[in-house]
């Protein structure tokens, strides 16, 4: 029997967001790899999933990925989950997926929960074109990235820690302009889910005084500055006085 790697999304908040198919895959797999076995243990117990589980996280994935791929080549079906959301999206998963793909091992990612999609769609900001940045660089390269994103016409989506939110909003206001529309989404799919909409300067002032708790997604409207017309465009008569 040929082995297979399943990347299985898990709820970002409400445990009932788990899909029937995800439960079935986890029940039938030979092994579950979990970012944190204690966190995932709560989910598995809730759905009476008794499949063996072991840790696979950012501190050991460099070493573990080749070993796990070898087991899958040997015929095992292995499922990878993280603490919340889809593996590989600001979470471990890429290295194992890449190693399996390199070896020609079948990899399948189930559709399911991730925090940035509901945040984007519910923000009220344009979602036809967007760029997902995950967590910004903490130090090196941060200013360069902010300068680049400030000019992007697409809606920008960022993950942030509640402890760093006020600082990040100040920086976003400085680089993007204080009047740029944005939405701070908190605790997606949880009891205290909330959306704070306004300009970056308004949001910065609010969260300076009100430190939030829980997972944070920041959604920022893209740059709508229109470039000046080129000489050729002006010569064609397609300009306004």
PDB file of N, CA, C and O in Angstrom, residues 120 123-131 146-157 172 175-177 179-183 198 200 218-226:
ATOM      1  N   UNK A 120     -10.681  38.719   6.245  1.00  0.00           N
ATOM      2  CA  UNK A 120     -10.692  39.503   5.015  1.00  0.00           C
ATOM      3  C   UNK A 120     -12.113  39.743   4.515  1.00  0.00           C
ATOM      4  O   UNK A 120     -12.510  40.865   4.206  1.00  0.00           O
ATOM      5  N   UNK A 123     -14.226  42.024   6.807  1.00  0.00           N
ATOM      6  CA  UNK A 123     -13.654  43.336   7.116  1.00  0.00           C
ATOM      7  C   UNK A 123     -14.420  44.479   6.473  1.00  0.00           C
ATOM      8  O   UNK A 123     -14.387  45.615   6.953  1.00  0.00           O
ATOM      9  N   UNK A 124     -15.105  44.209   5.349  1.00  0.00           N
ATOM     10  CA  UNK A 124     -15.757  45.268   4.608  1.00  0.00           C
ATOM     11  C   UNK A 124     -14.836  45.956   3.624  1.00  0.00           C
ATOM     12  O   UNK A 124     -15.237  46.899   2.935  1.00  0.00           O
ATOM     13  N   UNK A 125     -13.594  45.485   3.526  1.00  0.00           N
ATOM     14  CA  UNK A 125     -12.619  46.033   2.593  1.00  0.00           C
ATOM     15  C   UNK A 125     -12.568  45.157   1.337  1.00  0.00           C
ATOM     16  O   UNK A 125     -12.968  43.992   1.383  1.00  0.00           O
ATOM     17  N   UNK A 126     -12.095  45.688   0.208  1.00  0.00           N
ATOM     18  CA  UNK A 126     -12.073  44.905  -1.035  1.00  0.00           C
ATOM     19  C   UNK A 126     -11.348  43.577  -0.861  1.00  0.00           C
ATOM     20  O   UNK A 126     -10.247  43.527  -0.307  1.00  0.00           O
ATOM     21  N   UNK A 127     -11.978  42.490  -1.307  1.00  0.00           N
ATOM     22  CA  UNK A 127     -11.354  41.166  -1.162  1.00  0.00           C
ATOM     23  C   UNK A 127     -11.198  40.453  -2.504  1.00  0.00           C
ATOM     24  O   UNK A 127     -10.947  39.257  -2.538  1.00  0.00           O
ATOM     25  N   UNK A 128     -11.364  41.201  -3.606  1.00  0.00           N
ATOM     26  CA  UNK A 128     -11.184  40.582  -4.919  1.00  0.00           C
ATOM     27  C   UNK A 128      -9.710  40.361  -5.231  1.00  0.00           C
ATOM     28  O   UNK A 128      -9.342  39.411  -5.924  1.00  0.00           O
ATOM     29  N   UNK A 129      -8.856  41.228  -4.685  1.00  0.00           N
ATOM     30  CA  UNK A 129      -7.402  41.079  -4.837  1.00  0.00           C
ATOM     31  C   UNK A 129      -6.760  41.431  -3.499  1.00  0.00           C
ATOM     32  O   UNK A 129      -7.039  42.488  -2.932  1.00  0.00           O
ATOM     33  N   UNK A 130      -5.907  40.549  -3.003  1.00  0.00           N
ATOM     34  CA  UNK A 130      -5.291  40.802  -1.704  1.00  0.00           C
ATOM     35  C   UNK A 130      -3.918  40.141  -1.639  1.00  0.00           C
ATOM     36  O   UNK A 130      -3.596  39.254  -2.428  1.00  0.00           O
ATOM     37  N   UNK A 131      -3.117  40.580  -0.672  1.00  0.00           N
ATOM     38  CA  UNK A 131      -1.814  39.973  -0.419  1.00  0.00           C
ATOM     39  C   UNK A 131      -1.776  39.566   1.052  1.00  0.00           C
ATOM     40  O   UNK A 131      -2.078  40.364   1.939  1.00  0.00           O
ATOM     41  N   UNK A 146       7.316  47.209   5.003  1.00  0.00           N
ATOM     42  CA  UNK A 146       6.233  48.174   5.202  1.00  0.00           C
ATOM     43  C   UNK A 146       6.189  49.200   4.070  1.00  0.00           C
ATOM     44  O   UNK A 146       5.106  49.569   3.598  1.00  0.00           O
ATOM     45  N   UNK A 147       7.353  49.659   3.636  1.00  0.00           N
ATOM     46  CA  UNK A 147       7.408  50.609   2.522  1.00  0.00           C
ATOM     47  C   UNK A 147       6.819  49.990   1.259  1.00  0.00           C
ATOM     48  O   UNK A 147       6.090  50.657   0.503  1.00  0.00           O
ATOM     49  N   UNK A 148       7.132  48.734   1.019  1.00  0.00           N
ATOM     50  CA  UNK A 148       6.636  48.041  -0.164  1.00  0.00           C
ATOM     51  C   UNK A 148       5.122  47.862  -0.089  1.00  0.00           C
ATOM     52  O   UNK A 148       4.391  48.140  -1.051  1.00  0.00           O
ATOM     53  N   UNK A 149       4.635  47.412   1.055  1.00  0.00           N
ATOM     54  CA  UNK A 149       3.205  47.141   1.204  1.00  0.00           C
ATOM     55  C   UNK A 149       2.371  48.416   1.158  1.00  0.00           C
ATOM     56  O   UNK A 149       1.225  48.399   0.706  1.00  0.00           O
ATOM     57  N   UNK A 150       2.941  49.521   1.618  1.00  0.00           N
ATOM     58  CA  UNK A 150       2.210  50.787   1.616  1.00  0.00           C
ATOM     59  C   UNK A 150       1.823  51.217   0.207  1.00  0.00           C
ATOM     60  O   UNK A 150       0.834  51.939   0.014  1.00  0.00           O
ATOM     61  N   UNK A 151       2.586  50.768  -0.796  1.00  0.00           N
ATOM     62  CA  UNK A 151       2.330  51.149  -2.186  1.00  0.00           C
ATOM     63  C   UNK A 151       1.502  50.114  -2.932  1.00  0.00           C
ATOM     64  O   UNK A 151       1.162  50.316  -4.099  1.00  0.00           O
ATOM     65  N   UNK A 152       1.184  48.998  -2.293  1.00  0.00           N
ATOM     66  CA  UNK A 152       0.474  47.915  -2.963  1.00  0.00           C
ATOM     67  C   UNK A 152      -1.010  48.270  -3.119  1.00  0.00           C
ATOM     68  O   UNK A 152      -1.661  48.630  -2.143  1.00  0.00           O
ATOM     69  N   UNK A 153      -1.570  48.159  -4.327  1.00  0.00           N
ATOM     70  CA  UNK A 153      -2.979  48.493  -4.520  1.00  0.00           C
ATOM     71  C   UNK A 153      -3.941  47.420  -3.990  1.00  0.00           C
ATOM     72  O   UNK A 153      -5.134  47.662  -3.883  1.00  0.00           O
ATOM     73  N   UNK A 154      -3.410  46.254  -3.650  1.00  0.00           N
ATOM     74  CA  UNK A 154      -4.256  45.180  -3.144  1.00  0.00           C
ATOM     75  C   UNK A 154      -4.486  45.337  -1.635  1.00  0.00           C
ATOM     76  O   UNK A 154      -3.677  45.945  -0.936  1.00  0.00           O
ATOM     77  N   UNK A 155      -5.567  44.771  -1.155  1.00  0.00           N
ATOM     78  CA  UNK A 155      -5.813  44.731   0.283  1.00  0.00           C
ATOM     79  C   UNK A 155      -4.719  43.899   0.948  1.00  0.00           C
ATOM     80  O   UNK A 155      -4.319  42.854   0.432  1.00  0.00           O
ATOM     81  N   UNK A 156      -4.199  44.368   2.067  1.00  0.00           N
ATOM     82  CA  UNK A 156      -3.087  43.714   2.770  1.00  0.00           C
ATOM     83  C   UNK A 156      -3.619  43.036   4.033  1.00  0.00           C
ATOM     84  O   UNK A 156      -4.374  43.637   4.805  1.00  0.00           O
ATOM     85  N   UNK A 157      -3.217  41.779   4.240  1.00  0.00           N
ATOM     86  CA  UNK A 157      -3.649  41.016   5.410  1.00  0.00           C
ATOM     87  C   UNK A 157      -2.427  40.600   6.215  1.00  0.00           C
ATOM     88  O   UNK A 157      -1.473  40.031   5.660  1.00  0.00           O
ATOM     89  N   UNK A 172       2.138  51.081  10.976  1.00  0.00           N
ATOM     90  CA  UNK A 172       1.309  51.053   9.773  1.00  0.00           C
ATOM     91  C   UNK A 172       0.765  52.439   9.465  1.00  0.00           C
ATOM     92  O   UNK A 172       0.720  52.875   8.308  1.00  0.00           O
ATOM     93  N   UNK A 175       3.625  54.505   7.915  1.00  0.00           N
ATOM     94  CA  UNK A 175       4.030  54.130   6.561  1.00  0.00           C
ATOM     95  C   UNK A 175       2.889  54.206   5.548  1.00  0.00           C
ATOM     96  O   UNK A 175       3.095  54.587   4.394  1.00  0.00           O
ATOM     97  N   UNK A 176       1.681  53.848   5.954  1.00  0.00           N
ATOM     98  CA  UNK A 176       0.542  53.807   5.034  1.00  0.00           C
ATOM     99  C   UNK A 176      -0.238  55.123   5.013  1.00  0.00           C
ATOM    100  O   UNK A 176      -0.982  55.382   4.079  1.00  0.00           O
ATOM    101  N   UNK A 177      -0.086  55.904   6.071  1.00  0.00           N
ATOM    102  CA  UNK A 177      -0.888  57.115   6.233  1.00  0.00           C
ATOM    103  C   UNK A 177      -1.994  56.867   7.237  1.00  0.00           C
ATOM    104  O   UNK A 177      -2.670  55.837   7.187  1.00  0.00           O
ATOM    105  N   UNK A 179      -4.894  57.985   7.570  1.00  0.00           N
ATOM    106  CA  UNK A 179      -6.281  57.941   7.113  1.00  0.00           C
ATOM    107  C   UNK A 179      -6.618  56.684   6.316  1.00  0.00           C
ATOM    108  O   UNK A 179      -7.749  56.523   5.858  1.00  0.00           O
ATOM    109  N   UNK A 180      -5.658  55.768   6.153  1.00  0.00           N
ATOM    110  CA  UNK A 180      -5.911  54.530   5.398  1.00  0.00           C
ATOM    111  C   UNK A 180      -6.915  53.665   6.169  1.00  0.00           C
ATOM    112  O   UNK A 180      -6.749  53.420   7.362  1.00  0.00           O
ATOM    113  N   UNK A 181      -7.943  53.177   5.473  1.00  0.00           N
ATOM    114  CA  UNK A 181      -8.961  52.329   6.109  1.00  0.00           C
ATOM    115  C   UNK A 181      -8.377  50.970   6.490  1.00  0.00           C
ATOM    116  O   UNK A 181      -7.559  50.410   5.759  1.00  0.00           O
ATOM    117  N   UNK A 182      -8.829  50.448   7.620  1.00  0.00           N
ATOM    118  CA  UNK A 182      -8.334  49.149   8.080  1.00  0.00           C
ATOM    119  C   UNK A 182      -9.370  48.503   9.002  1.00  0.00           C
ATOM    120  O   UNK A 182     -10.355  49.129   9.399  1.00  0.00           O
ATOM    121  N   UNK A 183      -9.110  47.252   9.314  1.00  0.00           N
ATOM    122  CA  UNK A 183      -9.980  46.516  10.226  1.00  0.00           C
ATOM    123  C   UNK A 183      -9.105  45.583  11.063  1.00  0.00           C
ATOM    124  O   UNK A 183      -8.274  44.845  10.515  1.00  0.00           O
ATOM    125  N   UNK A 198     -11.993  51.224  11.044  1.00  0.00           N
ATOM    126  CA  UNK A 198     -11.711  52.651  11.098  1.00  0.00           C
ATOM    127  C   UNK A 198     -10.432  52.968  10.358  1.00  0.00           C
ATOM    128  O   UNK A 198      -9.880  52.116   9.644  1.00  0.00           O
ATOM    129  N   UNK A 200      -6.354  53.875  10.217  1.00  0.00           N
ATOM    130  CA  UNK A 200      -5.210  53.353  10.982  1.00  0.00           C
ATOM    131  C   UNK A 200      -4.907  54.230  12.197  1.00  0.00           C
ATOM    132  O   UNK A 200      -4.550  53.710  13.256  1.00  0.00           O
ATOM    133  N   UNK A 218      -4.990  41.783  10.969  1.00  0.00           N
ATOM    134  CA  UNK A 218      -5.150  43.175  10.530  1.00  0.00           C
ATOM    135  C   UNK A 218      -5.383  43.173   9.024  1.00  0.00           C
ATOM    136  O   UNK A 218      -4.604  42.578   8.274  1.00  0.00           O
ATOM    137  N   UNK A 219      -6.442  43.832   8.593  1.00  0.00           N
ATOM    138  CA  UNK A 219      -6.753  43.952   7.169  1.00  0.00           C
ATOM    139  C   UNK A 219      -6.694  45.436   6.811  1.00  0.00           C
ATOM    140  O   UNK A 219      -7.336  46.262   7.469  1.00  0.00           O
ATOM    141  N   UNK A 220      -5.913  45.783   5.774  1.00  0.00           N
ATOM    142  CA  UNK A 220      -5.689  47.182   5.412  1.00  0.00           C
ATOM    143  C   UNK A 220      -6.036  47.412   3.946  1.00  0.00           C
ATOM    144  O   UNK A 220      -5.608  46.642   3.070  1.00  0.00           O
ATOM    145  N   UNK A 221      -6.783  48.448   3.681  1.00  0.00           N
ATOM    146  CA  UNK A 221      -7.137  48.776   2.303  1.00  0.00           C
ATOM    147  C   UNK A 221      -5.893  49.081   1.491  1.00  0.00           C
ATOM    148  O   UNK A 221      -4.943  49.694   1.989  1.00  0.00           O
ATOM    149  N   UNK A 222      -5.890  48.679   0.230  1.00  0.00           N
ATOM    150  CA  UNK A 222      -4.747  48.917  -0.636  1.00  0.00           C
ATOM    151  C   UNK A 222      -4.585  50.385  -0.989  1.00  0.00           C
ATOM    152  O   UNK A 222      -5.497  51.200  -0.810  1.00  0.00           O
ATOM    153  N   UNK A 223      -3.421  50.714  -1.504  1.00  0.00           N
ATOM    154  CA  UNK A 223      -3.131  52.085  -1.922  1.00  0.00           C
ATOM    155  C   UNK A 223      -3.963  52.418  -3.156  1.00  0.00           C
ATOM    156  O   UNK A 223      -3.962  51.666  -4.132  1.00  0.00           O
ATOM    157  N   UNK A 224      -4.681  53.530  -3.121  1.00  0.00           N
ATOM    158  CA  UNK A 224      -5.498  53.896  -4.279  1.00  0.00           C
ATOM    159  C   UNK A 224      -4.971  55.130  -4.993  1.00  0.00           C
ATOM    160  O   UNK A 224      -5.676  55.769  -5.770  1.00  0.00           O
ATOM    161  N   UNK A 225      -3.704  55.451  -4.728  1.00  0.00           N
ATOM    162  CA  UNK A 225      -3.091  56.576  -5.445  1.00  0.00           C
ATOM    163  C   UNK A 225      -2.978  56.234  -6.923  1.00  0.00           C
ATOM    164  O   UNK A 225      -2.435  55.179  -7.285  1.00  0.00           O
ATOM    165  N   UNK A 226      -3.474  57.106  -7.770  1.00  0.00           N
ATOM    166  CA  UNK A 226      -3.399  56.869  -9.206  1.00  0.00           C
ATOM    167  C   UNK A 226      -2.137  57.516  -9.772  1.00  0.00           C
ATOM    168  O   UNK A 226      -1.853  58.674  -9.479  1.00  0.00           O
TER     169      UNK A 226
END
